Amino acid sequence: MFGLNRIIHINSIHTCWKTFSSIGKEANLKSVAEMGKRRGKWNKGERTQSKGGYPDIVRANEAFEEYYKAQGIVPEGEWDQFVSTLRENLPATFRITGFKRHAQQLLGFLKSHYFNELVDVKVEGLTIQKPYPLPWYPDELAWQLNLSRSNIRKIPALEKLHNFLITETESGNISRQEAVSMIPPLLLDVKPHHKVLDVCAAPGSKTGQLIEMLHADDSQTWPEGFVVANDSDNKRCYIMVHQAKRLNSPCVMIVNQDATVMPVIEVPDDKNDGEMKQLKFDRVLCDVPCSADGTLRKNYVVWKRWSVHNGFTLHPLQMNILTRGAELLEIGGKLVYSTCSFNPIEDEAVVGALLSRSKGAMELVDCSKDLPHLKRVNGLTKWKVLNENGKEFPNYEEVPFKNRRRIKESMFPPENAEDLHLERCIRVLPHQQNTGGFFIAVLQKTKGLPWMKEGKQSATTEVDESSDVKDEDGDGKRKATFRGPPSKRRHFEGYKEDPFIFFKEDEELWPPVRKFFGIPESFPNTQLLIRCETGKKRTIYFVNEAIKQIISNNQNKLKVINSGVRMFCRSNSPDVDCNFRLTQEGSSSLLPYVSNRLVYLTKNDVITLLTEENPFVHKMTEESRKQINDNGQGSLMFVYDPPQDTCPEENRIVVVGWRGKTSVRSFVSKGDRHHILRMCGVDVNTLVDKKTKQIKGAATTSKQNNDGDGDKDEEDIDEDEDEKLGDAEDGEEDMMKDETEEDSLNETSEDAGEGVVNKDSKVTTDETNKEEDGLNKDAKDKIEADKPQL
């Protein structure tokens, strides 16, 4: 009987499995069919079809238009222009990074080599207008092209400009960013000594702008201020790491926390030795999550998904983030609240609710005279709370009880809206200057917030123990009250980060490095750190003193994703007295302290160093050659100081490299290499085309000459081609886990290809040196090509 029951049970399981499998297959087929429909492959008349096979985007939403007509956000007589602009593609914009010393030099190069070529260019009947600077951005460092990104990629006449923007973005000299997104950091007015918090920072374009402002003073090696960039999404934090690392700043820290319950950061109290104090920020940026209907010109899906409910859903979250930002703000400090939404429920309602609750502790700042060429409209003092059917609720008392979980009292205009000066808020409309939509409010903290307990180190908000809806006045009417940040913290997932271990005064790794590079005792070596507790220390990072204090005293409460600029990298070589080499990322911070291993080059030397893979030392000028030989093998810092009397527009160039037995090489990424060559007057496009042809020719010749090992040689050639084309350049880091590439670099950086055996060609350095004198130029070039690349 037991056996029969078991057989029946097994058969039942088998039947259920077959049923679920068939259901799964049908679901998969259905999802594939739906995906095909979405891609426009199958069209049964439900959607209009474009020429390219994709469905046309319907840029219209009746509910959207009715809602914002009722809100009155657009000045009278401008509605048609507002809507027609929303249905056009967003033009491309970019910034030249302002904290780089060569920003003006790059700007001049951009104007003369790219923009002047685009005067009245016509492509397929379309006239390409010359790019123009954003009139409200300082020093002409932000530019706009009246073309979308897709147009720039597709139009052949813009291919050079497109390649330029890509490589300069990789090297951190240009940041491609939407125009209206540049406004909040400008109004925040960050100075080099400020402590800055970006509470919702990903993907990092505004964070990069804040970092640039910290480095505005070129006379400082690094500023005393810092930026703490936070985001609640672990994966987006790593995208932010990639953005921040392009700027090579030791003054930024990326953390992964819930912004509504951002923990209290404690640092040593300078006035009371041995005691700790709560860190308050001079500047706070709250660019909060929103319904994003201001991005309709680039996020077309918003047209279809827009709903009145979006604002109701996001309002409480936005309130909590703004409140927490105000709590962490120093008295006298500034806070910028911004959204890419037109909705007053997400904009003025949030700001007004905080102002009412703070009882004068927070005030709106009048920014009408800031950015004078920016066209804007004032914030609303009155707006309507409408449901999905367009029904208006004049006040909170008329909201049905069943709807009060979604519609809060804080969403209604405050009774004292005019006294709060909500008209000082800024709303940017797309049709005014051909941009996206944006809302900005600048607030200043004048005194302590009334709900904060005096003398309390933790800035937790006093939360009402009652429910969201309660009877405050005893009149039987239930009124919604705003609750503070939730006491239960979110559980965050993601990578388990490696620890931050700072050097001690007696750190054993430091004396050989300091002696080899001639670094004085005044260098703050205790601000150096490593990210591993055991094994070989492969990479040494550097942060400023303020970041060090935050990390050292808050590792148990802050989830720090990344901080520090790479300064030294392990490079074990038996012929060199130091096990670490310099890195390009940390060169600007370290240069003022280095007295050994410096080589001053001419411009021609720089070009030779960056256009040849491993140029022989004898190819350098006599003076440079003498300096290289005097320094011997190992890591070098190459410096080009242009003569200011003849080349006042040029700036210093620093390139980190390596000196082998008979040759030298550079350790720079593809983007940095192209940028430096452009500044030296080299046509990078011609150089890349020439290298591509040489590589293809070498691949063809090698394939013809190697019959037996054809498959292996072709694979090796492909790998070498990828290296030479810059697909795996030195110094470029993986944005998800930057340690991985560093390990591979460090293991092969002993002698820049000399003294190392190439496993395929079997050509050693001794053989190379023995044959060099008797070989012609072609043979030498072949040997150089066979040397392994780092």
XYZ file of C-alpha atoms in Angstrom, residues 68 290-295 318 339-344 346-347 427 437-439:
20
model
C -1.141 71.223 -15.863
C 10.336 62.372 -8.729
C 7.790 61.576 -11.443
C 10.231 63.049 -14.010
C 7.672 64.634 -16.339
C 10.218 67.398 -16.926
C 12.247 64.834 -18.910
C 10.374 63.662 -0.889
C 13.153 67.847 -9.005
C 12.744 67.274 -12.727
C 8.967 67.464 -12.292
C 6.432 70.212 -13.066
C 4.022 68.976 -10.384
C 3.476 71.421 -7.468
C 6.220 67.355 -5.585
C 7.626 70.883 -5.661
C 10.554 76.616 -12.287
C 11.846 71.070 -17.226
C 13.138 71.593 -13.691
C 12.196 72.916 -10.252
